[in-house]
CSV table of C-alpha atoms and ligand atoms in Angstrom, one decimal:
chain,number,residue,atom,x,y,z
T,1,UNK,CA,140.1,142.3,83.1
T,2,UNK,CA,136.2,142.7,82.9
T,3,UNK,CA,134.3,140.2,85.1
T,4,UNK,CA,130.9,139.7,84.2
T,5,UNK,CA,128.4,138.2,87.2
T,6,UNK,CA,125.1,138.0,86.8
T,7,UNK,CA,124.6,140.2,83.7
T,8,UNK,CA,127.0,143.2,85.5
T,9,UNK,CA,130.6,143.5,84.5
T,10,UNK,CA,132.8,145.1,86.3
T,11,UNK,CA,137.3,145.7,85.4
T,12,UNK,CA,139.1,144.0,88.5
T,13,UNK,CA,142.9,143.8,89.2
T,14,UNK,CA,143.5,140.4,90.5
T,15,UNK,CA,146.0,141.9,93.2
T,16,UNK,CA,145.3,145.4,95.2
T,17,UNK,CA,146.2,147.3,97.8
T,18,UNK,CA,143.3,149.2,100.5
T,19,UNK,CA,146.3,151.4,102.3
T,20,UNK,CA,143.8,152.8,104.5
T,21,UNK,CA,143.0,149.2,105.7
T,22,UNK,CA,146.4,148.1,105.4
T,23,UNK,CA,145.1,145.0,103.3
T,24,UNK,CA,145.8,143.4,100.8
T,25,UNK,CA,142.7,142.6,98.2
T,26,UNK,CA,142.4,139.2,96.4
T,27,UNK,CA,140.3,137.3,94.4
T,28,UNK,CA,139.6,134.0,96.3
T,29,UNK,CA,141.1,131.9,92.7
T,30,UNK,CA,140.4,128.8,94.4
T,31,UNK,CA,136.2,129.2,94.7
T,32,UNK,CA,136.3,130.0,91.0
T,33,UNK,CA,134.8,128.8,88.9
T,34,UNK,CA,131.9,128.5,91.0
T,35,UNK,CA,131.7,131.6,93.2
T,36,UNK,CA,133.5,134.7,92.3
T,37,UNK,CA,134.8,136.1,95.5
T,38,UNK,CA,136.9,139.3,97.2
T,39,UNK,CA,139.0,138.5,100.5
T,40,UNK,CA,141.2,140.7,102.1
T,41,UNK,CA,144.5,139.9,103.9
T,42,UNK,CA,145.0,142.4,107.0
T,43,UNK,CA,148.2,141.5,107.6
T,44,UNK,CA,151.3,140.0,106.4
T,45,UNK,CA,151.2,136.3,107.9
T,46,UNK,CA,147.7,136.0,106.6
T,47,UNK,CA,149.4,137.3,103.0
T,48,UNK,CA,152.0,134.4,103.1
T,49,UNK,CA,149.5,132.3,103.8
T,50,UNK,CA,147.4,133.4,100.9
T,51,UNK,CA,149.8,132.8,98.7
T,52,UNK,CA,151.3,129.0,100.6
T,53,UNK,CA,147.3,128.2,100.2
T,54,UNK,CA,146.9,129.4,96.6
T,55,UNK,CA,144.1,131.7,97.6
T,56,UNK,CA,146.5,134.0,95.3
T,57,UNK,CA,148.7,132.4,92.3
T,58,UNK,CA,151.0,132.3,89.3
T,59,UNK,CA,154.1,134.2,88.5
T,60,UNK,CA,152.7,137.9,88.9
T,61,UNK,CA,149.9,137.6,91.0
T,62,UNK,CA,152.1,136.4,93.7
T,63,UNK,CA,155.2,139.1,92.8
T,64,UNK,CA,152.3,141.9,93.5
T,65,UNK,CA,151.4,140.2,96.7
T,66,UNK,CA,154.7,140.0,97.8
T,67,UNK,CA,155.4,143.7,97.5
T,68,UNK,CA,152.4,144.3,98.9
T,69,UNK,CA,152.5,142.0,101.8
T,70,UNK,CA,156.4,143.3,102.3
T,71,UNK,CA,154.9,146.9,102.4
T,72,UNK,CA,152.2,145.5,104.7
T,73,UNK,CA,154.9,144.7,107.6
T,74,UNK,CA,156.9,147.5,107.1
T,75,UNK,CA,154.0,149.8,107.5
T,76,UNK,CA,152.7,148.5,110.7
T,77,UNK,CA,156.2,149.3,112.5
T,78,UNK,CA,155.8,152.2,115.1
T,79,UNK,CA,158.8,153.7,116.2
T,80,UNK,CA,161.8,155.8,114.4
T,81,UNK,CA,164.4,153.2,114.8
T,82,UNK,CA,166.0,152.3,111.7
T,83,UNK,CA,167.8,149.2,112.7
T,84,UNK,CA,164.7,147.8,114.5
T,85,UNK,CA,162.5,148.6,110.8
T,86,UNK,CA,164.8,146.6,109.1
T,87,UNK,CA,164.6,143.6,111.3
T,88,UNK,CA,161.4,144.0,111.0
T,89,UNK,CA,161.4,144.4,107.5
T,90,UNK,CA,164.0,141.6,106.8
T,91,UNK,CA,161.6,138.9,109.1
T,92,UNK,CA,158.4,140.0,106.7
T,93,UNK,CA,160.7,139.6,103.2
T,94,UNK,CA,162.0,135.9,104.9
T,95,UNK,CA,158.3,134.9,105.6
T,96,UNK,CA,157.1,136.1,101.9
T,97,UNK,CA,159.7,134.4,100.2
T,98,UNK,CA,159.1,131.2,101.9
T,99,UNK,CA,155.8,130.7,101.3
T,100,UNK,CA,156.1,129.4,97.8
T,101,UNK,CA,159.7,128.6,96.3
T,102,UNK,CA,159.5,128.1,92.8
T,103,UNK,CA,158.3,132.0,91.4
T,104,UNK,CA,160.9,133.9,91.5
T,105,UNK,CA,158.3,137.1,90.8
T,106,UNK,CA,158.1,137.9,94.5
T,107,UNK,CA,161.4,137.7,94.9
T,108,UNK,CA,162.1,140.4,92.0
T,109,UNK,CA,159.3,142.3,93.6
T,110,UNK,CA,160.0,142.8,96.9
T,111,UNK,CA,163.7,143.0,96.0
T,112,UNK,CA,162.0,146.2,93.8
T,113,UNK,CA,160.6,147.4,97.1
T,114,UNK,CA,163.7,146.7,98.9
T,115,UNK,CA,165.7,149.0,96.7
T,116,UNK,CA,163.5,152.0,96.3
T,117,UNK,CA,162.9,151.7,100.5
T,118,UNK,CA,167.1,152.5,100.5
T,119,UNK,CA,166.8,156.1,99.0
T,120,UNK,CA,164.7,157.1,102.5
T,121,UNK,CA,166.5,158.4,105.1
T,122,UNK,CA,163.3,157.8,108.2
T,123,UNK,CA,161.3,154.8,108.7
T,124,UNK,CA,158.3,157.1,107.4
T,125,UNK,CA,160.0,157.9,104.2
T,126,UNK,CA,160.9,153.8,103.7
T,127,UNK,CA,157.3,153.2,104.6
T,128,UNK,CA,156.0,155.4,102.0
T,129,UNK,CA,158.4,154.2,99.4
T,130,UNK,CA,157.8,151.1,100.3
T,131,UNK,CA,154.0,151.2,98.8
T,132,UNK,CA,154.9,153.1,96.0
T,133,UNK,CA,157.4,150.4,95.0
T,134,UNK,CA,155.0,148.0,95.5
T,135,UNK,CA,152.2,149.8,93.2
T,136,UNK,CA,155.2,150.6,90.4
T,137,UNK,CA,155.4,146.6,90.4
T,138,UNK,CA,152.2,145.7,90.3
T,139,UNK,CA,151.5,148.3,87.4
T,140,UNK,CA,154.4,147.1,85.7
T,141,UNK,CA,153.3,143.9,85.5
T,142,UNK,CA,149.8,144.9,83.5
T,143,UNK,CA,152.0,147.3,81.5
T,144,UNK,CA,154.5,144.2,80.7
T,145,UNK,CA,151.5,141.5,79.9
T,146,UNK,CA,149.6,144.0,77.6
T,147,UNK,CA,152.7,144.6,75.9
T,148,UNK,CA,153.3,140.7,75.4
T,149,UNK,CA,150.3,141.1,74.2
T,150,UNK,CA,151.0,143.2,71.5
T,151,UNK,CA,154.4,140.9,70.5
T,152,UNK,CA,152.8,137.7,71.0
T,153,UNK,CA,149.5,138.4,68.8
T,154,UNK,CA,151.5,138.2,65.5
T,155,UNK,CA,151.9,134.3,66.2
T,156,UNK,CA,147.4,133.9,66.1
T,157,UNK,CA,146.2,134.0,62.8
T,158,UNK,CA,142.3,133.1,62.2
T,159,UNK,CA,141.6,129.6,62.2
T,160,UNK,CA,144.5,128.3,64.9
T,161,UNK,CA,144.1,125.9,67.2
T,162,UNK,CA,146.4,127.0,70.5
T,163,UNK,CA,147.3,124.8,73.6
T,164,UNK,CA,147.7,126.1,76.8
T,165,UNK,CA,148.8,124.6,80.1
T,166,UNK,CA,147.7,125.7,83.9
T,167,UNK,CA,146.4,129.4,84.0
T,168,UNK,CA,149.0,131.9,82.7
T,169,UNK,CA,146.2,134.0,82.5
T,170,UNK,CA,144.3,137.4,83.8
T,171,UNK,CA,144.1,135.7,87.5
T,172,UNK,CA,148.0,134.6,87.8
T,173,UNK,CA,148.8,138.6,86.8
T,174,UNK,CA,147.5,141.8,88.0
T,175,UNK,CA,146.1,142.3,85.0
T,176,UNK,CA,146.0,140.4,81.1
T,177,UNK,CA,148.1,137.3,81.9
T,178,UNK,CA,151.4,136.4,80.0
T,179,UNK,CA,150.3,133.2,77.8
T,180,UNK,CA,146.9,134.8,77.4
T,181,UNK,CA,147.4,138.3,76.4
T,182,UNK,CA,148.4,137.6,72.9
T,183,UNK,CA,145.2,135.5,72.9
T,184,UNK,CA,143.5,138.9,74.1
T,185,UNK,CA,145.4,140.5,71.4
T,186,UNK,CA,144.6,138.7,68.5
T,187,UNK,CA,140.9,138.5,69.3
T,188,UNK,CA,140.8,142.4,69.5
T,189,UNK,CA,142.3,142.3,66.1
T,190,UNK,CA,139.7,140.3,65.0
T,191,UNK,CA,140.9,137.4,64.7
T,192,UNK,CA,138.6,134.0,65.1
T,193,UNK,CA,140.6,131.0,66.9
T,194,UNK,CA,140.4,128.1,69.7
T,195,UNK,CA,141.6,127.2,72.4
T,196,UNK,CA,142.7,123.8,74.2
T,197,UNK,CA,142.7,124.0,78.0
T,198,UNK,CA,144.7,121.4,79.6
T,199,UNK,CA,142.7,120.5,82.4
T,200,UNK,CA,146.4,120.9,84.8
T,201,UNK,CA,146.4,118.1,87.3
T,202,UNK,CA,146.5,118.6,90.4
T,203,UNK,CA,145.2,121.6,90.8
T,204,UNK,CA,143.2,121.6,87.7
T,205,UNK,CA,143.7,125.1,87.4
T,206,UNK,CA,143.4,124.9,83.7
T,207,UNK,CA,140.0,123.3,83.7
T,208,UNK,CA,138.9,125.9,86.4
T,209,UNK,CA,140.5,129.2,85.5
T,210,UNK,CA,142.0,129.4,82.0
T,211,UNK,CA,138.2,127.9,81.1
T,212,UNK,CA,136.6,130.5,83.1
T,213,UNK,CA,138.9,133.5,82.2
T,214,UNK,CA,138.1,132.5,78.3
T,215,UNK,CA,134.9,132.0,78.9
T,216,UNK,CA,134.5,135.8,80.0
T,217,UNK,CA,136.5,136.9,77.4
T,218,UNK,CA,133.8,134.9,75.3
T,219,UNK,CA,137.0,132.8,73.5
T,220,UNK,CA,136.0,129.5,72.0
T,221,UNK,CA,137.9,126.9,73.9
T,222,UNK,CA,137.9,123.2,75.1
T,223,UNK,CA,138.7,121.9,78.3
T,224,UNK,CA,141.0,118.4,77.6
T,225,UNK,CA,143.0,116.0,80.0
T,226,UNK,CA,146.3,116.2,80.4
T,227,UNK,CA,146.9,113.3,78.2
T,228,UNK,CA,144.8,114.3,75.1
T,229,UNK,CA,147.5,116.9,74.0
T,230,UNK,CA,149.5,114.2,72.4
T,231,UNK,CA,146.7,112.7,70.2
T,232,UNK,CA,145.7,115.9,69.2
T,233,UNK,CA,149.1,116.7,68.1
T,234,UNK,CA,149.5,113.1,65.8
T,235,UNK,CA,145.9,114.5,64.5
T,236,UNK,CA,146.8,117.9,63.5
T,237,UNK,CA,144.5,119.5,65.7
T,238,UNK,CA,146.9,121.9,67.3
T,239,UNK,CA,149.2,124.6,65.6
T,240,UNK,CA,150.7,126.5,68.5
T,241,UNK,CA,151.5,126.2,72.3
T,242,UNK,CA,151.7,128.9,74.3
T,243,UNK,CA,152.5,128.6,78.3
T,244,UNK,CA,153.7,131.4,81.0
T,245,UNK,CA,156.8,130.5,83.0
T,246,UNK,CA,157.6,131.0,87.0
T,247,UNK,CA,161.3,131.3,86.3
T,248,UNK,CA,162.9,131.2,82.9
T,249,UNK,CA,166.4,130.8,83.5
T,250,UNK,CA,168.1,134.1,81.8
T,251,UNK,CA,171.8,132.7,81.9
T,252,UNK,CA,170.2,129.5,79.9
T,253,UNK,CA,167.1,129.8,78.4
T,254,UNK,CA,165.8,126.9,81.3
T,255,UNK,CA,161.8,127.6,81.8
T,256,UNK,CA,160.4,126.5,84.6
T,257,UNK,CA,156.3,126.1,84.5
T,258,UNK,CA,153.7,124.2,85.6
T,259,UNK,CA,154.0,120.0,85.9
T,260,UNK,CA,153.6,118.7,82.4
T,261,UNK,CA,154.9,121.7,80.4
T,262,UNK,CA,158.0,119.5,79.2
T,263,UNK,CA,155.8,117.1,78.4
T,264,UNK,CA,153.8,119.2,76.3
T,265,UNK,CA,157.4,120.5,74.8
T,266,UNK,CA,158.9,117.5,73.9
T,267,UNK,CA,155.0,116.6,72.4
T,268,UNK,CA,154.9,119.5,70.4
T,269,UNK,CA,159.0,119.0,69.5
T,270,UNK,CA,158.0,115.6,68.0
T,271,UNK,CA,155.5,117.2,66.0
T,272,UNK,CA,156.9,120.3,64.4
T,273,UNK,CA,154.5,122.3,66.4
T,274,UNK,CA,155.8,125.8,67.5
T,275,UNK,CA,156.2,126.4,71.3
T,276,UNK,CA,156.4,129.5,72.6
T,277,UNK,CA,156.9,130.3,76.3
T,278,UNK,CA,155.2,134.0,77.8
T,279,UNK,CA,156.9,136.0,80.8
T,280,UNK,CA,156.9,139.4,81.9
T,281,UNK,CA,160.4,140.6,82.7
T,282,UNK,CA,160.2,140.0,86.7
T,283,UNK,CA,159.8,135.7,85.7
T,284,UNK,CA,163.7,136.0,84.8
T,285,UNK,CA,166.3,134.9,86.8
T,286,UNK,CA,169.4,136.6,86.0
T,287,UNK,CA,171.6,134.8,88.6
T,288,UNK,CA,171.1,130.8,88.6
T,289,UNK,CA,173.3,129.1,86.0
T,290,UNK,CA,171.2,125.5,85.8
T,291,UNK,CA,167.6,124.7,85.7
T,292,UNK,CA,168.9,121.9,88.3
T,293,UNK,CA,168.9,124.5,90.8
T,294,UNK,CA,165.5,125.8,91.1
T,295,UNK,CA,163.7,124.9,93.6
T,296,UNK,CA,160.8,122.6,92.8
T,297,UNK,CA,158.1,123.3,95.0
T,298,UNK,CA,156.7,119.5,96.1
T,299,UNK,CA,153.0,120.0,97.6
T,300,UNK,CA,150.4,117.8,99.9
T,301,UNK,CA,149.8,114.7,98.2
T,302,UNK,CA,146.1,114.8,99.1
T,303,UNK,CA,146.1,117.1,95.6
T,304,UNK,CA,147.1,114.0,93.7
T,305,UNK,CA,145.2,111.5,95.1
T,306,UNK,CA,141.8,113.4,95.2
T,307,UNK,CA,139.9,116.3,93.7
T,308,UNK,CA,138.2,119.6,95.3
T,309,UNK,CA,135.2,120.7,93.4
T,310,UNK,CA,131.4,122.1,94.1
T,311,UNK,CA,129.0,119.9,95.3
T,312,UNK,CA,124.9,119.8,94.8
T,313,UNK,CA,124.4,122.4,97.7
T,314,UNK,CA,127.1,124.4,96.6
T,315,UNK,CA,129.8,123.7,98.5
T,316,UNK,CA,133.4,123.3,97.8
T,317,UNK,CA,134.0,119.8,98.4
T,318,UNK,CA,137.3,117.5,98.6
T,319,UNK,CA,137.0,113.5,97.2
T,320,UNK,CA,139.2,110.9,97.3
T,321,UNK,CA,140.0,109.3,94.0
T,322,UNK,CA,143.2,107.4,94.6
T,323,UNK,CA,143.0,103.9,96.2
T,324,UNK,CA,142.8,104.5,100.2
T,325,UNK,CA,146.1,103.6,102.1
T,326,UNK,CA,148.4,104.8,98.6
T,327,UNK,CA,150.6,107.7,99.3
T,328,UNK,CA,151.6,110.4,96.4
T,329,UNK,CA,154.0,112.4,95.1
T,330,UNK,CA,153.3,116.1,94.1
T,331,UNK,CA,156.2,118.0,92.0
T,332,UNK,CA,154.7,121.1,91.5
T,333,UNK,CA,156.8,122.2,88.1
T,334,UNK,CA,158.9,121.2,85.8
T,335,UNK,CA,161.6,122.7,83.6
T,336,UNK,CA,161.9,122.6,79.5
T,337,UNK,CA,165.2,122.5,78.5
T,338,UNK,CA,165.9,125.8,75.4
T,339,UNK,CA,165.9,123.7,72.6
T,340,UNK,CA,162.4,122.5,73.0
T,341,UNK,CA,161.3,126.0,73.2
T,342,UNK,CA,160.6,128.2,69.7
T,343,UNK,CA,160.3,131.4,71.8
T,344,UNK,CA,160.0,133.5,74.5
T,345,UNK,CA,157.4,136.5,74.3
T,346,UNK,CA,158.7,139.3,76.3
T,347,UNK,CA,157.5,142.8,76.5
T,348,UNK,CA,160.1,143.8,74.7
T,349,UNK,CA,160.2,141.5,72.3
T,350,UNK,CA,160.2,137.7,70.8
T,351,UNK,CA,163.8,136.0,71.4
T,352,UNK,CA,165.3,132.6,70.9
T,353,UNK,CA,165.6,131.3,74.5
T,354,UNK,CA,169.4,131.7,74.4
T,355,UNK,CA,169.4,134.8,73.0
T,356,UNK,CA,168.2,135.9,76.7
T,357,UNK,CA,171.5,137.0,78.3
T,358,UNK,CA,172.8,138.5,75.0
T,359,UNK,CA,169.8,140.8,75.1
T,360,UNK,CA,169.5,141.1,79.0
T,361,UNK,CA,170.2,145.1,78.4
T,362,UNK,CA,167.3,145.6,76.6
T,363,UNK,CA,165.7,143.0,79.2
T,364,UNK,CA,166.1,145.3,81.9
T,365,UNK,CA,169.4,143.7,83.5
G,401,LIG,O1,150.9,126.7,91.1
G,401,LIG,P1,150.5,127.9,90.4
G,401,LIG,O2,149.1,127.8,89.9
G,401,LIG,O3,150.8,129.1,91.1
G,401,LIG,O4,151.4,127.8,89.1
G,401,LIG,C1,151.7,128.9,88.4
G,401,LIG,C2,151.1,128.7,87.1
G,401,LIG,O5,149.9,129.0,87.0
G,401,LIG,C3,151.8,128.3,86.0
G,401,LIG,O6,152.9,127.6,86.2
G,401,LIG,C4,151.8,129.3,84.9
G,401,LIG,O7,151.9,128.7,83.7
G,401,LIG,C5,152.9,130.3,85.1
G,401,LIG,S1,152.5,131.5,86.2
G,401,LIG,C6,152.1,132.7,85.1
């Protein structure tokens, strides 16, 4: 995507690799909107912790930086010993995958890695496979959001008005975003719409990315709370929802998103207002058989009961809003159930959420 600071635009990935440095290169998503900023992780403890902190997030983003930060440990082992490497290796995978539970992207990606590391016979050969893996994925998953892209720009016509929830967007993909790239699409196509940000409490990631990313992109948009979505519905101010998904349920049709997504469903269900769910292929999950089983990531509740944003002298700044002494509770997703959802934009196609395993060969399963 083209970032434009201060009159200069330049085309960033929101994930990369420097191998000669052995880092990992991310944007800093939680100084935007206010300071636009490059950080690199040098190894892979500081790369699970960029992705437990959120300097990194959403589906893809965080499936790149897995295979990345997996290819990170397995590169710094010295030695020939096979069996030692894939202690090693297995220790790095354990730490990634714990660091945020409810994506099931890094999973699928350093799985990827995992796989193509198997066809090397020397820990040299693994380590080199390991990075090409890892680059496959992360092109792969700029390849899959243009192509939703191209699917999903069919549903914007001129004129639309199109919710979106959290930031499914450029910054939670290496490149495009799933719910965004048919906005992308349509715009290049010429097509004149607007947008409705929810704002995404907690994290207001909505308010601060999904504005900002659209606001690049030069897309016409407002910026609403989390509760205006329903009024604007009963006032026919909205035609189409479009989200992105950390794990849509393959066996089911199950999405899980973003906290307030199934509110939003059962809102637009209630109004006759299509709702369309965007995911690249690695957001499936082929193997659990009930949206009871994913794990719900439950964050700090100092997200709930304050705000960060920048204050006068430009700092990032943390304020309590909540009464002093009251304790929260964070749920970090939630998950729609299939028949609340009108679609699901793949790259490969639009399908009826069911229709998932019946297609999962042309899926990629
Ligand atoms: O907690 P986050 O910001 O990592 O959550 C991920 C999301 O941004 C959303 O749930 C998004 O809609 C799906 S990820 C592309």
């Amino acid at each position: 995507m083209n970032v434009s600071i201060r009159g200069r635009t330049r085309h960033y990935r929101t994930v990369a690799f420097d191998a000669a440095k052995n880092s990992v290169r991310l944007i800093e998503q939680r100084l935007l909107p206010h300071t636009f900023k490059i950080v690199d992780t040098r190894d892979y403890r500081e790369t699970a912790a960029a992705i437990r902190d959120m300097v990194v997030r959403g589906a893809g983003a965080i499936g790149a930086t897995a295979a990345y930060g997996l290819t990170q440990g397995a590169r710094v082992f010295r030695g020939s010993d096979l069996r030692r490497f894939r202690r090693q290796v297995d220790l790095v995978y354990a730490t990634l995958k714990a660091a945020r539970p409810t994506a099931v992207d890094p999973v699928n990606a350093m799985d990827d890695v995992r796989r193509a590391m198997e066809q090397g016979a020397t820990v040299a050969e693994q380590q080199r496979l390991a990075l090409q893996a890892a680059e496959a994925f992360a092109d792969a998953d700029a390849e899959h959001c243009a192509a939703i892209g191209r699917h999903g720009a069919a549903l914007i016509r001129s004129g639309m008005n199109v919710l979106t929830h959290c930031n499914a967007g450029w910054l939670a993909f290496v490149d495009f975003g799933s719910a965004t790239a048919p906005l992308y699409a349509a715009q290049a196509r010429g097509r004149k719409f607007h947008v409705f940000c929810d704002e995404t409490r907690p994290r207001s990631q909505g308010a601060t990315l999904t504005a900002w990313e659209l606001a690049q992109q030069k897309i016409s948009h407002h910026v609403i709370a989390d509760n205006a979505a329903g009024h604007l519905m009963a006032r026919g101010e909205i035609d189409l929802v479009i989200v992105g998904s950390d794990r849509t349920l393959g066996r089911t049709g199950e999405v899980a998103n973003k906290i307030g997504t199934y509110t939003k469903a059962v809102l637009a269900a209630r109004h006759g207002i299509p709702f369309y769910v965007a995911i690249p292929l690695s957001t499936i999950d082929w193997k659990l058989t009930s949206g009871k089983d994913i794990p719900i990531e439950e964050r700090g509740g100092e997200e709930v009961l304050g705000a960060w944003g920048m204050n006068r002298r430009g700092r990032r700044e943390y304020v309590r809003v909540a009464n002093r002494g009251s304790e929260a509770r964070n749920p970090g997703f939630d998950v729609t159930p299939p028949e609340l959802i009108t679609g699901i934009i793949t790259p490969v196609g639009i399908f009826r959420p069911r229709q998932l395993w019946s297609r999962r060969r042309q899926l990629g399963f």
